[in-house]
Coordinates of C-alpha atoms and ligand atoms in Angstrom, one line a residue:
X87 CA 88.6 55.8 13.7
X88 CA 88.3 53.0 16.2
X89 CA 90.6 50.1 16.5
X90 CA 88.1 48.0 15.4
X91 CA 87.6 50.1 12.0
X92 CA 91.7 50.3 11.5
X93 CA 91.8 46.2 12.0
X94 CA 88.5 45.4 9.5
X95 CA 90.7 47.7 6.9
X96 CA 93.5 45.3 7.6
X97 CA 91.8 42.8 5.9
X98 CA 91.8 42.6 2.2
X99 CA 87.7 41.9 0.9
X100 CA 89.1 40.3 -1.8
X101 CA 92.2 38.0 -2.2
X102 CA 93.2 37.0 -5.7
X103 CA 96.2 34.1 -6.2
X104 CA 97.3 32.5 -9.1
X105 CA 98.0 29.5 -7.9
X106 CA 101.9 28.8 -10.1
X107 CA 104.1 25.9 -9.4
X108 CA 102.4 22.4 -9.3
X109 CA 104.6 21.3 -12.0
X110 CA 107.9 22.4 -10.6
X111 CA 106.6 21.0 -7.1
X112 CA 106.1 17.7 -9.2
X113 CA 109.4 17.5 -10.6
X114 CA 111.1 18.1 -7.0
X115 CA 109.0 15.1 -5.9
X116 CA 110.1 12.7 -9.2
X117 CA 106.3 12.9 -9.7
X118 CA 104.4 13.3 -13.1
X119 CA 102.6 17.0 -13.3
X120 CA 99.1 16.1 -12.9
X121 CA 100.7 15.0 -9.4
X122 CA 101.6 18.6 -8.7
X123 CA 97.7 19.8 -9.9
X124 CA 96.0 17.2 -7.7
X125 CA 98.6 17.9 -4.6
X126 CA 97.6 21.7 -5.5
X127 CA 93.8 20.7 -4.6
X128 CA 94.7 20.4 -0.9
X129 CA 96.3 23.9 -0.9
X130 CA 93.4 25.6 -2.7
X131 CA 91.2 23.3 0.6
X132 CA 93.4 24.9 3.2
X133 CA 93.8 28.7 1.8
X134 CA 90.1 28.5 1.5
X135 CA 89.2 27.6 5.1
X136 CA 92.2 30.2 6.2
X137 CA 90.3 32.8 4.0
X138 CA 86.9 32.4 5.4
X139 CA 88.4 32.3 9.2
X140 CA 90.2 35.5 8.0
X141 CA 87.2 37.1 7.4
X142 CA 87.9 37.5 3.6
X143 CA 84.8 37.6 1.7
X144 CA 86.2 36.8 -1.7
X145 CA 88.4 34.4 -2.8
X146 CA 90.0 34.2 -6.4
X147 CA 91.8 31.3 -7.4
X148 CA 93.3 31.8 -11.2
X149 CA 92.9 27.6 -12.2
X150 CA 93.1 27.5 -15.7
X151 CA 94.2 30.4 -18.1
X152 CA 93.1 30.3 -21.9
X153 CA 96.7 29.9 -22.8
X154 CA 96.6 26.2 -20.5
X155 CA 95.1 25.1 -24.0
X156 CA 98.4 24.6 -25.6
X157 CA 99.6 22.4 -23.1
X158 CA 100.2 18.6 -23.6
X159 CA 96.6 17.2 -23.7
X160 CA 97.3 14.4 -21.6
X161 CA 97.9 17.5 -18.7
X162 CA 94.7 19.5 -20.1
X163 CA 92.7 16.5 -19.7
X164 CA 94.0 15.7 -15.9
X165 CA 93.2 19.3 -15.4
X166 CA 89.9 19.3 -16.6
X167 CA 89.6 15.6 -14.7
X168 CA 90.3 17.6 -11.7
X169 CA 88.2 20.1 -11.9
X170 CA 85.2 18.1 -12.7
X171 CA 86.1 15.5 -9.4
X172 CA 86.8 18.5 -7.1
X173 CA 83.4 20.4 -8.0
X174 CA 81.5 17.8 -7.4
X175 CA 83.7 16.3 -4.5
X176 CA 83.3 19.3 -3.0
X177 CA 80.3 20.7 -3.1
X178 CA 78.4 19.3 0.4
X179 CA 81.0 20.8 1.8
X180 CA 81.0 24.3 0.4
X181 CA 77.1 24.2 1.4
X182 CA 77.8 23.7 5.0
X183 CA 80.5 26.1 5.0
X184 CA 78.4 29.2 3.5
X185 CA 80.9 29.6 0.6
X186 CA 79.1 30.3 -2.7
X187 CA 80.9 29.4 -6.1
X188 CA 81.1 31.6 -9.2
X189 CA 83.5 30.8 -12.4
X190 CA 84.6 33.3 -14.6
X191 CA 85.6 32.6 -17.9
X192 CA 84.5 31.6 -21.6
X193 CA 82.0 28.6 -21.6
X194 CA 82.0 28.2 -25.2
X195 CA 85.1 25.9 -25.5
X196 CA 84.4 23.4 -22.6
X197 CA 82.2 20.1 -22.9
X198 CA 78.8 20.2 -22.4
X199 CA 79.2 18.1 -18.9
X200 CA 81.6 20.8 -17.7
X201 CA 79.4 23.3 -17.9
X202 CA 76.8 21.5 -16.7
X203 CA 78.6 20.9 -13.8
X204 CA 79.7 24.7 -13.5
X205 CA 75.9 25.4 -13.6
X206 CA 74.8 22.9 -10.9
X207 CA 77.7 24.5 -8.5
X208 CA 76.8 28.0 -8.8
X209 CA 73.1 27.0 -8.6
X210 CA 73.7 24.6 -5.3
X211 CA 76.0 27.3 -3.3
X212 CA 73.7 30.3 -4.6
X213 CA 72.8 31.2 -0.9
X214 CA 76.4 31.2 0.3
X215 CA 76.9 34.2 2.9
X216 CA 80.4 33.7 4.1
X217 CA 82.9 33.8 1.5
X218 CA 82.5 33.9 -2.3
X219 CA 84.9 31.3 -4.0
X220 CA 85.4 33.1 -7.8
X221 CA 87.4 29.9 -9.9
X222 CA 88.9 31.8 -13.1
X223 CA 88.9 28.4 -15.1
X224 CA 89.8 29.1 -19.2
X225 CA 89.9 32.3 -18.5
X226 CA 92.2 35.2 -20.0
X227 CA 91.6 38.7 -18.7
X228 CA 92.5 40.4 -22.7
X229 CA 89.8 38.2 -23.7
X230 CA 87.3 39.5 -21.1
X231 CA 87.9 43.0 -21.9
X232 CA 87.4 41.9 -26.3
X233 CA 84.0 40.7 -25.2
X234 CA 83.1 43.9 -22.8
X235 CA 83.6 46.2 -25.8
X236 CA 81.7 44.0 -28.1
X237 CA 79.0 44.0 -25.5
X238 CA 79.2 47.5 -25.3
X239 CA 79.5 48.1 -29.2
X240 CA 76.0 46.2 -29.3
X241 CA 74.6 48.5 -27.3
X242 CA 75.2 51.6 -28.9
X243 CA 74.4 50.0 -32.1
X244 CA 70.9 49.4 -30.4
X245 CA 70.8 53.2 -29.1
X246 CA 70.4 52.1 -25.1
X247 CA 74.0 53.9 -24.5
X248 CA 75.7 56.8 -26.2
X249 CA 79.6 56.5 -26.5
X250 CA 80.4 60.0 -24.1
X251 CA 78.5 57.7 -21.4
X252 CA 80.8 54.9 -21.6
X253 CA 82.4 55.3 -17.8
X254 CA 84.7 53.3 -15.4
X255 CA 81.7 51.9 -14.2
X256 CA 80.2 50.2 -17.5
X257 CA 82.9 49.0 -18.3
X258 CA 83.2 47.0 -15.0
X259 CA 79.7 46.4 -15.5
X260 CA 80.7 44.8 -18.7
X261 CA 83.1 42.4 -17.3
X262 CA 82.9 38.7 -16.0
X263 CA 83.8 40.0 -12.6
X264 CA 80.6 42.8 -12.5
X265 CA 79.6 41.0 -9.2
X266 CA 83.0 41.3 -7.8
X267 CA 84.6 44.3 -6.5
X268 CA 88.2 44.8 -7.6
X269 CA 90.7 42.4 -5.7
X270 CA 92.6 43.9 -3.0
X271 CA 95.6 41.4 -2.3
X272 CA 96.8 39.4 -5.7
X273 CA 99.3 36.4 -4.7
X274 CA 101.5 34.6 -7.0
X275 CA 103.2 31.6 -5.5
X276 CA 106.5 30.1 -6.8
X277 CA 108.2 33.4 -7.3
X278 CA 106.7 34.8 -10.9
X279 CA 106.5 37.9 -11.1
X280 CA 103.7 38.2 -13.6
X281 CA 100.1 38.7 -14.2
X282 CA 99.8 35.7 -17.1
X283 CA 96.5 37.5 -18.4
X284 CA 94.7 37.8 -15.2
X285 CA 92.8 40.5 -14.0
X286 CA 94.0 43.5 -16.0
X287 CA 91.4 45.9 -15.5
X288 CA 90.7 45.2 -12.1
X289 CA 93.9 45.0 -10.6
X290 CA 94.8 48.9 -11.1
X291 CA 95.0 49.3 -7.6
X292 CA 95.8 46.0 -5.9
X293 CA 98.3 45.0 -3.8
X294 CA 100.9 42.5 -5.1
X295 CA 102.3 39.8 -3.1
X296 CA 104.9 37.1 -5.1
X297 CA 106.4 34.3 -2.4
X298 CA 109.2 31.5 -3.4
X299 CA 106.7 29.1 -2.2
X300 CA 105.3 26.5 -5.0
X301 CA 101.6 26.1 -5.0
X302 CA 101.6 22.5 -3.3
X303 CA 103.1 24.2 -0.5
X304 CA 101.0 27.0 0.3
X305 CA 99.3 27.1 3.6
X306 CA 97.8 28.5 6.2
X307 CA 101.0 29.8 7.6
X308 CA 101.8 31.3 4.4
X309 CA 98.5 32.7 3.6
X310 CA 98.8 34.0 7.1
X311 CA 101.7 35.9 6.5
X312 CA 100.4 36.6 3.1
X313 CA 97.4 38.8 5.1
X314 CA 100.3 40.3 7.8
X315 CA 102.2 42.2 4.6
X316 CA 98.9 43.3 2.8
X317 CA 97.9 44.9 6.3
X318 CA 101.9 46.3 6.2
X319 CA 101.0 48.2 3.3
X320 CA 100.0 51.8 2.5
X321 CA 97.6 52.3 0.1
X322 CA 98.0 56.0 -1.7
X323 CA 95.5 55.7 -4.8
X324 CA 97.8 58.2 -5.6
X325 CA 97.1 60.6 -2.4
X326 CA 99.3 62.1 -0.3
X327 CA 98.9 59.8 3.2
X328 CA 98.4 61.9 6.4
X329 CA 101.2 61.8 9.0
Ligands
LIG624 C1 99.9 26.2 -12.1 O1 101.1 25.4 -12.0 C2 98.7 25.4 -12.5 C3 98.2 25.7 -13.8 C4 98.7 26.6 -14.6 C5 97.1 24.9 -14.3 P1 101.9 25.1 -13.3 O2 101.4 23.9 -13.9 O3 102.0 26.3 -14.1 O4 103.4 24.8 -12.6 P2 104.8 25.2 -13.1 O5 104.8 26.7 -13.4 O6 105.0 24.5 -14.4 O7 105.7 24.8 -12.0
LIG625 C1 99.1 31.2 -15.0 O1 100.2 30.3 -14.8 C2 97.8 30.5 -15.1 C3 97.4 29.8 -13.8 C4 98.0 29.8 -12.7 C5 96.2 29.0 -14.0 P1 101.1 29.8 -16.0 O2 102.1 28.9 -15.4 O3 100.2 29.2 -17.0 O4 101.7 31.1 -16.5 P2 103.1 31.4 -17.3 O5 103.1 30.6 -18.5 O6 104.2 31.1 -16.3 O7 103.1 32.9 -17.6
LIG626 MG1 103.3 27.9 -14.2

């Protein structure tokens, strides 16, 4: 194997964060929470730019979770405020920087000028070739795997798939993510140490990275050495590694 080959595998394909710690970030500051979510925009502009130089080709950035419902609505609504600004803020810019935009998960709940505008991005950067930026925005991973199964029910019911086919594969295939191949790296800033519901089935292999940092202060630097421990690690898929 040539350097070249050992350095590409140094770099994850696929980087996963849930971004955690706006609204502790707030509090240190004496600021509302919203604060923290809108100072979070600029980290999720910076990681994004340090991705794509990285040569990562996807990016997933966890941004709302179905359980974010239950939150005061006042926050819901800043969030959803946020999101709607930032898509369209940023979209000129996401064209001119090859980075196409997919969301993943349930439509059904948001209004109808959300997903309109969750339409119109994926549309506009359809023809992105340098990074893809996945947003996981009301989306809950236990929830994902409900509607693969019902999907899959269906189509036994139908007769186009017998139940001894049902494989790794269409169940993937069955998922929000079926575009995506499983994330290599998942970060989770401010020092959780949890999944919060995202990315069961596709994380059964991934590399876990959990920094003290809070969200707001994520940055290059950190996503930098974010990459340096991933490419630190040994990946067994349950082999025996060759000396
Ligand atoms: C993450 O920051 C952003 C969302 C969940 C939308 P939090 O808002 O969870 O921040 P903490 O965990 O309260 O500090
Ligand atoms: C997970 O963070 C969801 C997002 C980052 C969008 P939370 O802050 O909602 O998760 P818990 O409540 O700490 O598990
Ligand atoms: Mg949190």
């Amino acid at each position: 194997m040539s350097d070249n080959m050992l350095k590409q595998e140094a770099i994850p394909q696929h980087v996963a964060i849930i971004m955690d710690g706006n609204g502790r970030w707030a509090k240190q500051h004496g600021k509302e929470r919203y604060e923290g979510h809108i100072a979070g925009v600029e980290s999720v502009r910076r990681v994004l730019r340090a991705a794509a130089a990285g040569g990562v080709k996807y990016l997933t950035l966890y941004a709302f979770s179905t359980e974010n419902w239950g939150r005061p609505a006042a926050e819901v609504e800043a969030i959803m405020e946020l999101f709607c600004k930032s898509v369209v803020g940023e979209t000129p810019e996401l064209v001119k920087q090859g980075v196409r935009v997919q969301i993943i998960g349930e439509r059904s709940r948001f209004s109808s000028r959300v997903v309109e505008l969750i339409d119109e991005i994926e549309r506009t950067t359809e023809g992105g070739q340098r990074l893809t930026l996945i947003l996981a925005f009301n989306y809950s991973s236990r929830r994902e795997l409900v509607l693969a199964m019902q999907d899959i029910a269906h189509r036994i019911r139908k007769g186009e798939l017998a139940a001894e086919d049902i494989s790794e594969e269409t169940i993937s295939e069955s998922l929000m993510t079926r575009t995506i191949p499983d994330p290599d790296l998942i970060i989770r800033t401010s020092g959780e140490c949890r999944l919060s519901n995202f990315l069961l089935w596709q994380a059964s292999y991934a590399e876990f990275y959990f920094p003290e940092v809070l969200w707001p202060d994520f940055d290059e630097v950190e996503f930098g050495k974010a990459l340096e421990v991933y490419a630190s690690r040994d990946r067994r898929y349950g082999l025996v590694t060759e000396e």
